[in-house]
mmCIF file of C-alpha atoms in Angstrom:
data_model
loop_
_atom_site.group_PDB
_atom_site.id
_atom_site.type_symbol
_atom_site.label_atom_id
_atom_site.label_comp_id
_atom_site.label_asym_id
_atom_site.label_seq_id
_atom_site.Cartn_x
_atom_site.Cartn_y
_atom_site.Cartn_z
ATOM 1 C CA MET D 865 94.987 5.596 17.945
ATOM 2 C CA ALA D 866 95.157 9.339 18.525
ATOM 3 C CA SER D 867 94.046 10.704 21.862
ATOM 4 C CA PHE D 868 90.973 12.903 22.012
ATOM 5 C CA ARG D 869 91.413 16.535 23.116
ATOM 6 C CA TYR D 870 88.609 18.904 23.896
ATOM 7 C CA PRO D 871 88.639 22.377 22.318
ATOM 8 C CA ARG D 872 89.640 25.209 24.635
ATOM 9 C CA VAL D 873 86.054 26.426 25.119
ATOM 10 C CA LEU D 874 84.935 22.968 26.209
ATOM 11 C CA ASN D 875 87.912 22.643 28.559
ATOM 12 C CA ASP D 876 86.796 25.813 30.366
ATOM 13 C CA ILE D 877 83.262 24.444 30.699
ATOM 14 C CA ILE D 878 84.491 21.071 31.957
ATOM 15 C CA HIS D 879 86.773 22.621 34.559
ATOM 16 C CA ALA D 880 84.016 25.000 35.690
ATOM 17 C CA HIS D 881 81.715 22.027 36.278
ATOM 18 C CA SER D 882 84.292 19.528 37.500
ATOM 19 C CA ASN D 883 81.744 17.652 39.577
ATOM 20 C CA GLN D 884 79.986 16.527 36.367
ATOM 21 C CA PHE D 885 81.641 14.017 34.084
ATOM 22 C CA ILE D 886 81.408 14.507 30.297
ATOM 23 C CA ARG D 887 82.399 11.548 28.170
ATOM 24 C CA PRO D 888 83.407 11.973 24.527
ATOM 25 C CA THR D 889 81.421 9.814 22.130
ATOM 26 C CA LYS D 890 82.890 8.076 19.139
ATOM 27 C CA PRO D 891 81.353 9.500 15.943
ATOM 28 C CA LYS D 892 79.334 6.952 13.930
ATOM 29 C CA ASN D 893 77.137 7.309 10.887
ATOM 30 C CA GLY D 894 73.461 6.901 11.590
ATOM 31 C CA VAL D 895 73.695 8.271 15.132
ATOM 32 C CA GLY D 896 72.753 11.946 15.212
ATOM 33 C CA SER D 897 73.971 13.107 11.828
ATOM 34 C CA PHE D 898 75.935 11.947 8.793
ATOM 35 C CA ILE D 899 79.722 12.042 9.154
ATOM 36 C CA PHE D 900 81.566 12.545 5.889
ATOM 37 C CA PRO D 901 84.266 9.835 5.453
ATOM 38 C CA CYS D 902 86.769 12.160 3.747
ATOM 39 C CA ARG D 903 88.112 14.726 6.189
ATOM 40 C CA LYS D 904 91.110 16.241 4.350
ATOM 41 C CA LEU D 905 92.408 16.634 0.788
ATOM 42 C CA VAL D 906 96.046 17.616 0.207
ATOM 43 C CA PHE D 907 96.992 18.953 -3.233
ATOM 44 C CA ASN D 908 100.746 18.677 -3.934
ATOM 45 C CA TYR D 909 102.270 20.289 -7.019
ATOM 46 C CA CYS D 910 105.578 21.525 -8.439
ATOM 47 C CA GLU D 911 105.814 25.149 -9.544
ATOM 48 C CA ARG D 912 108.325 24.467 -12.357
ATOM 49 C CA SER D 913 107.352 21.014 -13.562
ATOM 50 C CA GLY D 914 105.478 20.595 -16.834
ATOM 51 C CA SER D 915 103.369 17.783 -15.414
ATOM 52 C CA SER D 916 101.903 20.191 -12.842
ATOM 53 C CA THR D 917 100.549 22.765 -15.313
ATOM 54 C CA ASN D 918 97.047 21.260 -15.368
ATOM 55 C CA MET D 919 97.061 20.996 -11.581
ATOM 56 C CA LEU D 920 98.052 24.675 -11.279
ATOM 57 C CA LYS D 921 95.237 25.686 -13.653
ATOM 58 C CA TYR D 922 92.777 23.647 -11.587
ATOM 59 C CA LEU D 923 93.985 25.193 -8.333
ATOM 60 C CA GLN D 924 93.689 28.720 -9.744
ATOM 61 C CA THR D 925 90.226 28.259 -11.248
ATOM 62 C CA ARG D 926 88.214 25.531 -9.498
ATOM 63 C CA ALA D 927 89.817 24.659 -6.144
ATOM 64 C CA ILE D 928 88.287 27.581 -4.251
ATOM 65 C CA GLN D 929 84.842 26.696 -5.587
ATOM 66 C CA PHE D 930 85.357 23.070 -4.467
ATOM 67 C CA ALA D 931 86.426 24.204 -0.987
ATOM 68 C CA ASN D 932 83.347 26.438 -0.675
ATOM 69 C CA GLU D 933 81.010 23.637 -1.803
ATOM 70 C CA ASN D 934 82.560 21.153 0.670
ATOM 71 C CA PRO D 935 83.152 22.969 3.984
ATOM 72 C CA GLN D 936 83.337 19.630 5.853
ATOM 73 C CA ILE D 937 86.607 18.796 4.047
ATOM 74 C CA GLU D 938 89.861 20.523 4.911
ATOM 75 C CA VAL D 939 91.633 21.529 1.680
ATOM 76 C CA VAL D 940 95.421 21.951 1.861
ATOM 77 C CA VAL D 941 97.614 23.106 -1.038
ATOM 78 C CA GLN D 942 101.348 22.420 -0.692
ATOM 79 C CA PRO D 943 104.229 22.813 -3.124
ATOM 80 C CA ARG D 944 106.240 19.650 -3.706
ATOM 81 C CA PRO D 945 109.362 20.591 -5.693
ATOM 82 C CA SER D 946 110.693 18.297 -8.421
ATOM 83 C CA LYS D 947 107.868 15.782 -8.020
ATOM 84 C CA HIS D 948 104.757 14.888 -9.996
ATOM 85 C CA PRO D 949 101.451 16.366 -8.781
ATOM 86 C CA ILE D 950 99.399 14.209 -6.434
ATOM 87 C CA ILE D 951 96.193 14.487 -4.451
ATOM 88 C CA ARG D 952 96.169 12.739 -1.084
ATOM 89 C CA ALA D 953 92.889 12.081 0.740
ATOM 90 C CA HIS D 954 92.726 11.440 4.494
ATOM 91 C CA TYR D 955 89.688 9.557 5.820
ATOM 92 C CA THR D 956 88.043 9.385 9.239
ATOM 93 C CA ASN D 957 89.053 5.738 9.711
ATOM 94 C CA GLY D 958 92.737 6.782 9.574
ATOM 95 C CA LEU D 959 93.537 5.521 6.089
ATOM 96 C CA GLN D 960 94.922 7.569 3.193
ATOM 97 C CA LYS D 961 94.465 7.271 -0.542
ATOM 98 C CA SER D 962 96.632 9.126 -3.026
ATOM 99 C CA LYS D 963 96.338 9.616 -6.772
ATOM 100 C CA CYS D 964 99.137 10.766 -9.089
ATOM 101 C CA LEU D 965 97.974 13.348 -11.641
ATOM 102 C CA ARG D 966 100.848 13.072 -14.117
ATOM 103 C CA GLY D 967 99.356 13.259 -17.595
ATOM 104 C CA VAL D 968 95.832 13.960 -16.347
ATOM 105 C CA GLY D 969 94.019 16.748 -18.202
ATOM 106 C CA GLU D 970 92.533 19.833 -16.546
ATOM 107 C CA ASP D 971 88.988 18.613 -17.235
ATOM 108 C CA GLU D 972 89.685 15.193 -15.668
ATOM 109 C CA ILE D 973 91.025 16.532 -12.349
ATOM 110 C CA PRO D 974 87.537 17.361 -10.918
ATOM 111 C CA GLU D 975 86.501 13.735 -11.560
ATOM 112 C CA VAL D 976 89.554 12.484 -9.640
ATOM 113 C CA VAL D 977 88.832 14.896 -6.778
ATOM 114 C CA LYS D 978 85.185 13.804 -6.693
ATOM 115 C CA SER D 979 86.123 10.117 -6.618
ATOM 116 C CA LEU D 980 88.535 10.695 -3.717
ATOM 117 C CA ARG D 981 85.911 12.779 -1.904
ATOM 118 C CA ASP D 982 83.171 10.157 -2.338
ATOM 119 C CA HIS D 983 85.341 7.163 -1.424
ATOM 120 C CA SER D 984 84.491 5.534 1.903
ATOM 121 C CA GLY D 985 88.105 5.150 2.993
ATOM 122 C CA MET D 986 87.816 1.368 3.301
ATOM 123 C CA ARG D 987 90.264 -0.831 1.460
ATOM 124 C CA LEU D 988 88.872 -2.536 -1.636
ATOM 125 C CA ARG D 989 88.323 -6.225 -1.113
ATOM 126 C CA ARG D 990 86.692 -9.156 -2.837
ATOM 127 C CA TRP D 991 83.441 -10.219 -1.237
ATOM 128 C CA LYS D 992 83.207 -13.989 -0.884
ATOM 129 C CA LYS D 993 79.586 -13.855 0.196
ATOM 130 C CA TYR D 994 77.121 -11.595 -1.563
ATOM 131 C CA VAL D 995 74.969 -11.020 1.525
ATOM 132 C CA VAL D 996 76.468 -9.703 4.747
ATOM 133 C CA SER D 997 74.163 -10.364 7.688
ATOM 134 C CA ASP D 998 74.321 -10.510 11.472
ATOM 135 C CA THR D 999 71.894 -13.439 11.478
ATOM 136 C CA PRO D 1000 72.580 -15.682 8.474
ATOM 137 C CA SER D 1001 69.705 -17.801 7.232
ATOM 138 C CA VAL D 1002 69.851 -21.568 7.683
ATOM 139 C CA ARG D 1003 68.101 -22.099 4.358
ATOM 140 C CA GLY D 1004 70.302 -19.721 2.399
ATOM 141 C CA ILE D 1005 69.297 -17.024 -0.068
ATOM 142 C CA TYR D 1006 65.919 -17.512 -1.759
ATOM 143 C CA SER D 1007 65.838 -17.709 -5.519
ATOM 144 C CA PRO D 1008 62.837 -18.521 -7.725
ATOM 145 C CA PHE D 1009 65.062 -20.967 -9.594
ATOM 146 C CA HIS D 1010 65.240 -23.242 -6.533
ATOM 147 C CA ASP D 1011 61.679 -24.502 -7.036
ATOM 148 C CA LYS D 1012 61.540 -28.000 -8.540
ATOM 149 C CA GLU D 1013 58.168 -27.489 -10.169
ATOM 150 C CA SER D 1014 57.504 -24.649 -12.500
ATOM 151 C CA HIS D 1015 54.048 -23.131 -12.091
ATOM 152 C CA GLU D 1016 52.301 -21.668 -15.054
ATOM 153 C CA ILE D 1017 49.055 -19.761 -15.335
ATOM 154 C CA SER D 1018 47.655 -22.476 -17.587
ATOM 155 C CA ASP D 1019 47.949 -25.000 -14.708
ATOM 156 C CA LEU D 1020 45.579 -22.936 -12.578
ATOM 157 C CA LYS D 1021 42.745 -22.845 -15.139
ATOM 158 C CA PRO D 1022 40.056 -25.500 -14.844
ATOM 159 C CA LYS D 1023 40.460 -28.237 -17.404
ATOM 160 C CA LYS D 1024 37.619 -28.766 -19.884
ATOM 161 C CA SER D 1025 36.432 -32.344 -20.325
#
């Protein structure tokens, strides 16, 4: 786990008021404001490779617009000689997800970028239970199909003799 460092401005404030103790808080969603799970996108491309032509077109036309629309995400563009183009996403939980763009068209790249941006950063897993709860029910999940008797509207009407 990386250590937390205060910015320089905060360091000056802390040292000026050394008799007061300021504790850093761990960022969580739902407390204060929403924290975006994706914190950094790295675009790697090759300048001479044919598989990077669509990536270069995307970077020249749409990447700046994407960076302006998403100021919470750090966008890094790096050359990667003699390799296929990839996009690597770094998430706040410390995990990374990368996607190779070999053979991906220029119009499909924004969809890939959007999917990496919107991903939560958690590993995909199979859910064994459909309901995740802190206090599981003793009786289980209710379903109308659990009733032994089926009730119909006709049963509620008075019978004519």
